[in-house]
């Protein structure tokens, strides 16, 4: 019998790997056998969550570091590429989200707003917000200090095109909306180390906090991304307004990924990272 804390620890991992966010048949060992691409070794402990990500869109805009720095805890460094920070809005959906050994998979859409940061020995994703259409996942994640919000979300598929809508409905939270259609436009490829495509997408840990100074950390693992260029019709996007950031007027860099298998380790305070 799981205790309440154990259940929440397992549930929060499901929402985080979103990023941080697998039917019962997901093969964790097959995923963790592919490690040649990782920037550091796998954790020595066992992963606790498995999941599948579907129909993911990376939308990235360049942002000057001085605009991002006040929004990130001082114990983390900004991670930059050619002197620029990047902010991303990433919609996708998850299936088969389940704790290890527990056959109770969840499935729900998720949408995160992120940038990239560094701590000693680890560069990863910083989550400004994560919206999800899963009441229990949002509650579990917020209990651990992660910036999750309730959202009303719909995802519809029409051939190769994904129609994605999200409206934040979390009580006492600033509203935020995303409405877009997107599809891949070319064959899938693996990005090359050293390129911007690789730097933006190949990330294997995550950071987040609801309160300054209360930073949490988690490891994730998956095979290398199979990316595709994307065509995007962006009808509404106010996801960065709650944090006071105005996105550039230029078109974002867009990548599509049809499918990814993921495993995740427990979410812990950053001072427990070893």
PDB file of C-alpha atoms in Angstrom:
ATOM      1  CA  UNK A   1       0.000   0.000   0.000  1.00  0.00           C
ATOM      2  CA  UNK A   2       1.452   3.387  -1.037  1.00  0.00           C
ATOM      3  CA  UNK A   3       1.521   6.173   1.536  1.00  0.00           C
ATOM      4  CA  UNK A   4       0.105   9.557   0.537  1.00  0.00           C
ATOM      5  CA  UNK A   5       3.610  10.971   0.141  1.00  0.00           C
ATOM      6  CA  UNK A   6       4.763   8.014  -1.982  1.00  0.00           C
ATOM      7  CA  UNK A   7       1.716   8.366  -4.212  1.00  0.00           C
ATOM      8  CA  UNK A   8       2.340  12.088  -4.687  1.00  0.00           C
ATOM      9  CA  UNK A   9       6.031  11.508  -5.381  1.00  0.00           C
ATOM     10  CA  UNK A  10       5.149   9.049  -8.109  1.00  0.00           C
ATOM     11  CA  UNK A  11       2.364  11.196  -9.542  1.00  0.00           C
ATOM     12  CA  UNK A  12       4.469  14.348  -9.717  1.00  0.00           C
ATOM     13  CA  UNK A  13       7.041  12.594 -11.816  1.00  0.00           C
ATOM     14  CA  UNK A  14       4.341  11.898 -14.356  1.00  0.00           C
ATOM     15  CA  UNK A  15       3.556  15.560 -14.764  1.00  0.00           C
ATOM     16  CA  UNK A  16       7.118  16.854 -14.624  1.00  0.00           C
ATOM     17  CA  UNK A  17       8.681  15.041 -17.464  1.00  0.00           C
ATOM     18  CA  UNK A  18       6.939  17.233 -19.368  1.00  0.00           C
ATOM     19  CA  UNK A  19       8.098  17.559 -18.966  1.00  0.00           C
ATOM     20  CA  UNK A  20       8.225  17.584 -17.562  1.00  0.00           C
ATOM     21  CA  UNK A  21       5.146  14.581 -18.347  1.00  0.00           C
ATOM     22  CA  UNK A  22       3.551   4.433 -22.163  1.00  0.00           C
ATOM     23  CA  UNK A  23       0.944   2.172 -21.879  1.00  0.00           C
ATOM     24  CA  UNK A  24       1.690  -0.560 -19.458  1.00  0.00           C
ATOM     25  CA  UNK A  25       3.880  -2.072 -22.150  1.00  0.00           C
ATOM     26  CA  UNK A  26       6.520   0.708 -22.255  1.00  0.00           C
ATOM     27  CA  UNK A  27       9.912  -0.921 -22.135  1.00  0.00           C
ATOM     28  CA  UNK A  28      11.971   1.109 -19.682  1.00  0.00           C
ATOM     29  CA  UNK A  29      15.115  -1.015 -20.069  1.00  0.00           C
ATOM     30  CA  UNK A  30      15.004  -0.551 -23.869  1.00  0.00           C
ATOM     31  CA  UNK A  31      14.880   3.225 -23.361  1.00  0.00           C
ATOM     32  CA  UNK A  32      17.754   3.212 -20.878  1.00  0.00           C
ATOM     33  CA  UNK A  33      19.865   0.976 -23.115  1.00  0.00           C
ATOM     34  CA  UNK A  34      20.285   3.966 -25.454  1.00  0.00           C
ATOM     35  CA  UNK A  35      22.745   6.177 -23.591  1.00  0.00           C
ATOM     36  CA  UNK A  36      25.419   7.059 -26.175  1.00  0.00           C
ATOM     37  CA  UNK A  37      23.909  10.506 -26.670  1.00  0.00           C
ATOM     38  CA  UNK A  38      23.673  11.571 -23.026  1.00  0.00           C
ATOM     39  CA  UNK A  39      25.888  14.409 -21.773  1.00  0.00           C
ATOM     40  CA  UNK A  40      26.382  12.649 -18.402  1.00  0.00           C
ATOM     41  CA  UNK A  41      25.744   9.115 -17.070  1.00  0.00           C
ATOM     42  CA  UNK A  42      22.323   7.832 -16.085  1.00  0.00           C
ATOM     43  CA  UNK A  43      21.459   8.149 -12.392  1.00  0.00           C
ATOM     44  CA  UNK A  44      22.478   5.126 -10.370  1.00  0.00           C
ATOM     45  CA  UNK A  45      19.034   4.835  -8.798  1.00  0.00           C
ATOM     46  CA  UNK A  46      16.050   3.355 -10.621  1.00  0.00           C
ATOM     47  CA  UNK A  47      13.716   5.492 -12.672  1.00  0.00           C
ATOM     48  CA  UNK A  48      10.262   5.876 -11.114  1.00  0.00           C
ATOM     49  CA  UNK A  49       8.044   7.074 -13.989  1.00  0.00           C
ATOM     50  CA  UNK A  50       7.514   6.020 -17.581  1.00  0.00           C
ATOM     51  CA  UNK A  51       5.476   7.815 -20.224  1.00  0.00           C
ATOM     52  CA  UNK A  52       5.014   8.483 -23.910  1.00  0.00           C
ATOM     53  CA  UNK A  53       4.950  11.943 -25.467  1.00  0.00           C
ATOM     54  CA  UNK A  54       2.998  12.530 -28.679  1.00  0.00           C
ATOM     55  CA  UNK A  55       2.690  15.286 -31.303  1.00  0.00           C
ATOM     56  CA  UNK A  56       5.090  17.656 -29.602  1.00  0.00           C
ATOM     57  CA  UNK A  57       5.866  21.123 -30.941  1.00  0.00           C
ATOM     58  CA  UNK A  58       8.935  23.147 -29.912  1.00  0.00           C
ATOM     59  CA  UNK A  59       8.455  26.887 -30.509  1.00  0.00           C
ATOM     60  CA  UNK A  60      11.627  28.843 -29.654  1.00  0.00           C
ATOM     61  CA  UNK A  61      12.293  32.598 -29.593  1.00  0.00           C
ATOM     62  CA  UNK A  62      15.642  34.320 -28.812  1.00  0.00           C
ATOM     63  CA  UNK A  63      15.591  36.554 -25.726  1.00  0.00           C
ATOM     64  CA  UNK A  64      18.263  38.866 -24.353  1.00  0.00           C
ATOM     65  CA  UNK A  65      19.800  37.459 -21.124  1.00  0.00           C
ATOM     66  CA  UNK A  66      19.107  40.646 -19.164  1.00  0.00           C
ATOM     67  CA  UNK A  67      15.380  40.040 -19.626  1.00  0.00           C
ATOM     68  CA  UNK A  68      15.583  36.463 -18.345  1.00  0.00           C
ATOM     69  CA  UNK A  69      18.062  36.900 -15.475  1.00  0.00           C
ATOM     70  CA  UNK A  70      15.612  38.517 -12.979  1.00  0.00           C
ATOM     71  CA  UNK A  71      13.218  35.586 -13.460  1.00  0.00           C
ATOM     72  CA  UNK A  72      15.697  32.821 -12.558  1.00  0.00           C
ATOM     73  CA  UNK A  73      16.948  31.959  -9.031  1.00  0.00           C
ATOM     74  CA  UNK A  74      20.477  33.199  -8.410  1.00  0.00           C
ATOM     75  CA  UNK A  75      21.853  29.725  -7.694  1.00  0.00           C
ATOM     76  CA  UNK A  76      21.274  28.822 -11.376  1.00  0.00           C
ATOM     77  CA  UNK A  77      23.230  30.228 -14.312  1.00  0.00           C
ATOM     78  CA  UNK A  78      21.622  31.153 -17.598  1.00  0.00           C
ATOM     79  CA  UNK A  79      22.445  28.804 -20.459  1.00  0.00           C
ATOM     80  CA  UNK A  80      22.982  30.682 -23.718  1.00  0.00           C
ATOM     81  CA  UNK A  81      23.752  29.929 -27.365  1.00  0.00           C
ATOM     82  CA  UNK A  82      25.866  32.557 -29.147  1.00  0.00           C
ATOM     83  CA  UNK A  83      25.055  34.993 -26.346  1.00  0.00           C
ATOM     84  CA  UNK A  84      21.284  34.568 -26.492  1.00  0.00           C
ATOM     85  CA  UNK A  85      18.835  32.976 -24.110  1.00  0.00           C
ATOM     86  CA  UNK A  86      15.896  31.162 -25.654  1.00  0.00           C
ATOM     87  CA  UNK A  87      12.342  30.854 -24.428  1.00  0.00           C
ATOM     88  CA  UNK A  88      10.074  28.073 -25.619  1.00  0.00           C
ATOM     89  CA  UNK A  89       6.395  27.231 -25.632  1.00  0.00           C
ATOM     90  CA  UNK A  90       5.950  23.463 -25.940  1.00  0.00           C
ATOM     91  CA  UNK A  91       2.528  21.827 -26.415  1.00  0.00           C
ATOM     92  CA  UNK A  92       2.140  18.038 -26.550  1.00  0.00           C
ATOM     93  CA  UNK A  93       0.084  15.213 -25.110  1.00  0.00           C
ATOM     94  CA  UNK A  94       1.073  12.309 -22.881  1.00  0.00           C
ATOM     95  CA  UNK A  95      -0.248   8.766 -22.655  1.00  0.00           C
ATOM     96  CA  UNK A  96       0.500   5.829 -20.419  1.00  0.00           C
ATOM     97  CA  UNK A  97       1.960   8.002 -17.670  1.00  0.00           C
ATOM     98  CA  UNK A  98       2.506   5.600 -14.805  1.00  0.00           C
ATOM     99  CA  UNK A  99       4.716   4.951 -11.804  1.00  0.00           C
ATOM    100  CA  UNK A 100       7.034   1.985 -11.977  1.00  0.00           C
ATOM    101  CA  UNK A 101       5.257  -1.248 -10.946  1.00  0.00           C
ATOM    102  CA  UNK A 102       1.892   0.545 -10.694  1.00  0.00           C
ATOM    103  CA  UNK A 103      -0.510  -0.308 -13.573  1.00  0.00           C
ATOM    104  CA  UNK A 104      -2.604   2.885 -13.498  1.00  0.00           C
ATOM    105  CA  UNK A 105      -1.659   4.937 -16.562  1.00  0.00           C
ATOM    106  CA  UNK A 106      -2.822   8.506 -17.054  1.00  0.00           C
ATOM    107  CA  UNK A 107      -3.244  10.406 -20.314  1.00  0.00           C
ATOM    108  CA  UNK A 108      -3.578  14.179 -20.699  1.00  0.00           C
ATOM    109  CA  UNK A 109      -2.325  17.185 -22.695  1.00  0.00           C
ATOM    110  CA  UNK A 110       0.404  19.424 -21.292  1.00  0.00           C
ATOM    111  CA  UNK A 111       1.848  22.776 -22.315  1.00  0.00           C
ATOM    112  CA  UNK A 112       4.997  24.253 -20.823  1.00  0.00           C
ATOM    113  CA  UNK A 113       6.906  27.529 -20.987  1.00  0.00           C
ATOM    114  CA  UNK A 114      10.630  27.108 -20.537  1.00  0.00           C
ATOM    115  CA  UNK A 115      14.142  28.446 -20.885  1.00  0.00           C
ATOM    116  CA  UNK A 116      17.550  26.858 -20.292  1.00  0.00           C
ATOM    117  CA  UNK A 117      19.817  27.062 -17.259  1.00  0.00           C
ATOM    118  CA  UNK A 118      22.974  25.558 -15.798  1.00  0.00           C
ATOM    119  CA  UNK A 119      24.060  24.235 -12.423  1.00  0.00           C
ATOM    120  CA  UNK A 120      27.428  22.603 -11.728  1.00  0.00           C
ATOM    121  CA  UNK A 121      27.730  19.628 -14.071  1.00  0.00           C
ATOM    122  CA  UNK A 122      24.189  19.908 -15.424  1.00  0.00           C
ATOM    123  CA  UNK A 123      22.505  22.067 -18.034  1.00  0.00           C
ATOM    124  CA  UNK A 124      18.786  21.621 -18.392  1.00  0.00           C
ATOM    125  CA  UNK A 125      15.302  23.050 -18.694  1.00  0.00           C
ATOM    126  CA  UNK A 126      13.877  25.740 -16.417  1.00  0.00           C
ATOM    127  CA  UNK A 127      10.091  25.674 -16.286  1.00  0.00           C
ATOM    128  CA  UNK A 128       8.291  28.989 -15.875  1.00  0.00           C
ATOM    129  CA  UNK A 129       4.922  27.237 -16.031  1.00  0.00           C
ATOM    130  CA  UNK A 130       3.320  23.920 -16.914  1.00  0.00           C
ATOM    131  CA  UNK A 131      -0.377  23.777 -17.788  1.00  0.00           C
ATOM    132  CA  UNK A 132      -2.112  20.405 -17.764  1.00  0.00           C
ATOM    133  CA  UNK A 133      -5.587  18.949 -18.144  1.00  0.00           C
ATOM    134  CA  UNK A 134      -5.175  16.596 -15.193  1.00  0.00           C
ATOM    135  CA  UNK A 135      -6.505  17.647 -11.800  1.00  0.00           C
ATOM    136  CA  UNK A 136      -4.558  15.067  -9.801  1.00  0.00           C
ATOM    137  CA  UNK A 137      -1.294  15.690 -11.646  1.00  0.00           C
ATOM    138  CA  UNK A 138      -1.493  19.437 -11.127  1.00  0.00           C
ATOM    139  CA  UNK A 139      -2.197  18.991  -7.395  1.00  0.00           C
ATOM    140  CA  UNK A 140       0.648  16.523  -6.924  1.00  0.00           C
ATOM    141  CA  UNK A 141       3.133  18.701  -8.794  1.00  0.00           C
ATOM    142  CA  UNK A 142       2.226  21.873  -6.917  1.00  0.00           C
ATOM    143  CA  UNK A 143       2.560  19.998  -3.632  1.00  0.00           C
ATOM    144  CA  UNK A 144       6.224  19.533  -4.580  1.00  0.00           C
ATOM    145  CA  UNK A 145       6.677  23.204  -5.490  1.00  0.00           C
ATOM    146  CA  UNK A 146       6.349  22.978  -9.266  1.00  0.00           C
ATOM    147  CA  UNK A 147       4.543  25.744 -11.216  1.00  0.00           C
ATOM    148  CA  UNK A 148       1.687  23.636 -12.590  1.00  0.00           C
ATOM    149  CA  UNK A 149      -1.724  25.080 -13.477  1.00  0.00           C
ATOM    150  CA  UNK A 150      -5.131  23.711 -14.332  1.00  0.00           C
ATOM    151  CA  UNK A 151      -6.064  24.273 -17.955  1.00  0.00           C
ATOM    152  CA  UNK A 152      -8.958  23.489 -20.248  1.00  0.00           C
ATOM    153  CA  UNK A 153      -7.309  21.796 -23.224  1.00  0.00           C
ATOM    154  CA  UNK A 154      -8.304  20.057 -26.452  1.00  0.00           C
ATOM    155  CA  UNK A 155      -6.116  18.251 -28.973  1.00  0.00           C
ATOM    156  CA  UNK A 156      -7.541  17.143 -32.308  1.00  0.00           C
ATOM    157  CA  UNK A 157      -5.752  15.362 -35.144  1.00  0.00           C
ATOM    158  CA  UNK A 158      -6.587  15.939 -38.792  1.00  0.00           C
ATOM    159  CA  UNK A 159      -4.254  13.899 -40.965  1.00  0.00           C
ATOM    160  CA  UNK A 160      -0.746  15.144 -40.182  1.00  0.00           C
ATOM    161  CA  UNK A 161      -2.062  18.333 -38.577  1.00  0.00           C
ATOM    162  CA  UNK A 162      -2.443  18.826 -34.822  1.00  0.00           C
ATOM    163  CA  UNK A 163      -5.059  21.342 -33.638  1.00  0.00           C
ATOM    164  CA  UNK A 164      -4.173  22.384 -30.079  1.00  0.00           C
ATOM    165  CA  UNK A 165      -6.068  24.688 -27.744  1.00  0.00           C
ATOM    166  CA  UNK A 166      -5.368  25.545 -24.107  1.00  0.00           C
ATOM    167  CA  UNK A 167      -6.842  28.102 -21.707  1.00  0.00           C
ATOM    168  CA  UNK A 168      -5.532  28.374 -18.149  1.00  0.00           C
ATOM    169  CA  UNK A 169      -8.389  28.139 -15.663  1.00  0.00           C
ATOM    170  CA  UNK A 170      -6.414  27.719 -12.441  1.00  0.00           C
ATOM    171  CA  UNK A 171      -8.014  29.539  -9.522  1.00  0.00           C
ATOM    172  CA  UNK A 172      -6.329  32.874  -8.696  1.00  0.00           C
ATOM    173  CA  UNK A 173      -3.791  32.441 -11.522  1.00  0.00           C
ATOM    174  CA  UNK A 174      -3.225  34.920 -14.355  1.00  0.00           C
ATOM    175  CA  UNK A 175      -4.995  33.655 -17.442  1.00  0.00           C
ATOM    176  CA  UNK A 176      -2.936  32.393 -20.391  1.00  0.00           C
ATOM    177  CA  UNK A 177      -4.029  31.022 -23.751  1.00  0.00           C
ATOM    178  CA  UNK A 178      -2.534  29.020 -26.592  1.00  0.00           C
ATOM    179  CA  UNK A 179      -4.284  28.181 -29.850  1.00  0.00           C
ATOM    180  CA  UNK A 180      -2.431  26.745 -32.834  1.00  0.00           C
ATOM    181  CA  UNK A 181      -2.409  24.204 -35.624  1.00  0.00           C
ATOM    182  CA  UNK A 182       0.851  22.585 -36.665  1.00  0.00           C
ATOM    183  CA  UNK A 183       2.247  19.797 -38.811  1.00  0.00           C
ATOM    184  CA  UNK A 184       5.600  18.393 -39.933  1.00  0.00           C
ATOM    185  CA  UNK A 185       6.887  19.464 -43.344  1.00  0.00           C
ATOM    186  CA  UNK A 186       9.939  17.255 -43.975  1.00  0.00           C
ATOM    187  CA  UNK A 187      11.373  13.847 -42.973  1.00  0.00           C
ATOM    188  CA  UNK A 188      12.600  13.267 -39.437  1.00  0.00           C
ATOM    189  CA  UNK A 189      16.264  13.708 -38.540  1.00  0.00           C
ATOM    190  CA  UNK A 190      18.582  13.569 -35.533  1.00  0.00           C
ATOM    191  CA  UNK A 191      20.194  16.914 -34.742  1.00  0.00           C
ATOM    192  CA  UNK A 192      23.979  17.251 -34.775  1.00  0.00           C
ATOM    193  CA  UNK A 193      25.833  18.096 -31.536  1.00  0.00           C
ATOM    194  CA  UNK A 194      26.982  21.694 -31.571  1.00  0.00           C
ATOM    195  CA  UNK A 195      24.049  22.946 -33.641  1.00  0.00           C
ATOM    196  CA  UNK A 196      21.264  25.164 -32.351  1.00  0.00           C
ATOM    197  CA  UNK A 197      18.685  22.424 -33.036  1.00  0.00           C
ATOM    198  CA  UNK A 198      20.597  20.051 -30.759  1.00  0.00           C
ATOM    199  CA  UNK A 199      21.170  22.654 -28.047  1.00  0.00           C
ATOM    200  CA  UNK A 200      17.482  23.579 -27.913  1.00  0.00           C
ATOM    201  CA  UNK A 201      16.082  20.068 -27.675  1.00  0.00           C
ATOM    202  CA  UNK A 202      18.527  17.523 -26.230  1.00  0.00           C
ATOM    203  CA  UNK A 203      18.034  18.192 -22.514  1.00  0.00           C
ATOM    204  CA  UNK A 204      18.153  15.534 -19.797  1.00  0.00           C
ATOM    205  CA  UNK A 205      17.309  17.316 -16.559  1.00  0.00           C
ATOM    206  CA  UNK A 206      14.840  19.921 -15.418  1.00  0.00           C
ATOM    207  CA  UNK A 207      14.466  22.616 -12.813  1.00  0.00           C
ATOM    208  CA  UNK A 208      11.501  24.464 -11.422  1.00  0.00           C
ATOM    209  CA  UNK A 209      10.162  26.395  -8.421  1.00  0.00           C
ATOM    210  CA  UNK A 210       6.945  28.025  -7.277  1.00  0.00           C
ATOM    211  CA  UNK A 211       8.826  30.110  -4.692  1.00  0.00           C
ATOM    212  CA  UNK A 212      12.233  31.851  -5.018  1.00  0.00           C
ATOM    213  CA  UNK A 213      14.966  29.821  -3.401  1.00  0.00           C
ATOM    214  CA  UNK A 214      12.911  26.619  -3.362  1.00  0.00           C
ATOM    215  CA  UNK A 215      14.326  25.032  -6.520  1.00  0.00           C
ATOM    216  CA  UNK A 216      13.645  21.413  -7.420  1.00  0.00           C
ATOM    217  CA  UNK A 217      15.504  19.160  -9.824  1.00  0.00           C
ATOM    218  CA  UNK A 218      14.744  16.012 -11.775  1.00  0.00           C
ATOM    219  CA  UNK A 219      16.531  13.701 -14.202  1.00  0.00           C
ATOM    220  CA  UNK A 220      14.868  12.357 -17.334  1.00  0.00           C
ATOM    221  CA  UNK A 221      16.001  10.093 -20.143  1.00  0.00           C
ATOM    222  CA  UNK A 222      14.826   9.300 -23.655  1.00  0.00           C
ATOM    223  CA  UNK A 223      16.317   8.363 -27.029  1.00  0.00           C
ATOM    224  CA  UNK A 224      17.615  11.189 -29.234  1.00  0.00           C
ATOM    225  CA  UNK A 225      14.837  13.368 -30.601  1.00  0.00           C
ATOM    226  CA  UNK A 226      13.549  12.588 -34.070  1.00  0.00           C
ATOM    227  CA  UNK A 227      12.855  16.149 -35.165  1.00  0.00           C
ATOM    228  CA  UNK A 228      10.986  17.492 -38.165  1.00  0.00           C
ATOM    229  CA  UNK A 229      10.628  21.058 -39.408  1.00  0.00           C
ATOM    230  CA  UNK A 230       7.132  22.328 -38.650  1.00  0.00           C
ATOM    231  CA  UNK A 231       4.573  24.582 -40.257  1.00  0.00           C
ATOM    232  CA  UNK A 232       2.619  26.472 -37.607  1.00  0.00           C
ATOM    233  CA  UNK A 233      -0.535  28.590 -37.646  1.00  0.00           C
ATOM    234  CA  UNK A 234      -0.330  30.424 -34.330  1.00  0.00           C
ATOM    235  CA  UNK A 235      -3.717  32.012 -33.616  1.00  0.00           C
ATOM    236  CA  UNK A 236      -3.204  32.954 -29.954  1.00  0.00           C
ATOM    237  CA  UNK A 237      -0.259  32.776 -27.576  1.00  0.00           C
ATOM    238  CA  UNK A 238      -0.258  34.685 -24.296  1.00  0.00           C
ATOM    239  CA  UNK A 239       1.693  32.042 -22.365  1.00  0.00           C
ATOM    240  CA  UNK A 240       4.605  34.351 -21.448  1.00  0.00           C
ATOM    241  CA  UNK A 241       2.479  37.303 -20.349  1.00  0.00           C
ATOM    242  CA  UNK A 242       2.028  36.039 -16.755  1.00  0.00           C
ATOM    243  CA  UNK A 243       5.822  36.240 -16.269  1.00  0.00           C
ATOM    244  CA  UNK A 244       6.038  39.691 -17.872  1.00  0.00           C
ATOM    245  CA  UNK A 245       7.880  38.673 -21.042  1.00  0.00           C
ATOM    246  CA  UNK A 246       6.925  39.972 -24.462  1.00  0.00           C
ATOM    247  CA  UNK A 247       7.943  37.585 -27.219  1.00  0.00           C
ATOM    248  CA  UNK A 248       9.742  38.959 -30.283  1.00  0.00           C
ATOM    249  CA  UNK A 249       7.598  39.702 -33.308  1.00  0.00           C
ATOM    250  CA  UNK A 250       9.733  37.390 -35.438  1.00  0.00           C
ATOM    251  CA  UNK A 251       8.568  33.873 -36.269  1.00  0.00           C
ATOM    252  CA  UNK A 252       9.807  31.231 -33.830  1.00  0.00           C
ATOM    253  CA  UNK A 253      12.079  28.342 -34.726  1.00  0.00           C
ATOM    254  CA  UNK A 254       9.668  25.406 -34.979  1.00  0.00           C
ATOM    255  CA  UNK A 255      10.356  21.692 -34.527  1.00  0.00           C
ATOM    256  CA  UNK A 256       7.881  18.835 -34.489  1.00  0.00           C
ATOM    257  CA  UNK A 257       8.322  15.412 -32.876  1.00  0.00           C
ATOM    258  CA  UNK A 258       5.698  12.738 -33.415  1.00  0.00           C
ATOM    259  CA  UNK A 259       6.652  10.388 -30.585  1.00  0.00           C
ATOM    260  CA  UNK A 260       9.046   9.933 -27.695  1.00  0.00           C
ATOM    261  CA  UNK A 261       9.424   7.337 -24.927  1.00  0.00           C
ATOM    262  CA  UNK A 262      10.600   8.757 -21.621  1.00  0.00           C
ATOM    263  CA  UNK A 263      11.564   7.654 -18.138  1.00  0.00           C
ATOM    264  CA  UNK A 264      11.992   9.976 -15.162  1.00  0.00           C
ATOM    265  CA  UNK A 265      13.585   9.927 -11.723  1.00  0.00           C
ATOM    266  CA  UNK A 266      12.216  11.468  -8.501  1.00  0.00           C
ATOM    267  CA  UNK A 267      11.852  15.233  -8.227  1.00  0.00           C
ATOM    268  CA  UNK A 268      14.017  16.469  -5.351  1.00  0.00           C
ATOM    269  CA  UNK A 269      15.244  19.775  -3.908  1.00  0.00           C
ATOM    270  CA  UNK A 270      18.305  20.899  -5.817  1.00  0.00           C
ATOM    271  CA  UNK A 271      20.525  20.505  -2.770  1.00  0.00           C
ATOM    272  CA  UNK A 272      19.806  16.745  -2.868  1.00  0.00           C
ATOM    273  CA  UNK A 273      21.154  16.465  -6.436  1.00  0.00           C
ATOM    274  CA  UNK A 274      24.243  14.295  -6.467  1.00  0.00           C
TER     275      UNK A 274
END
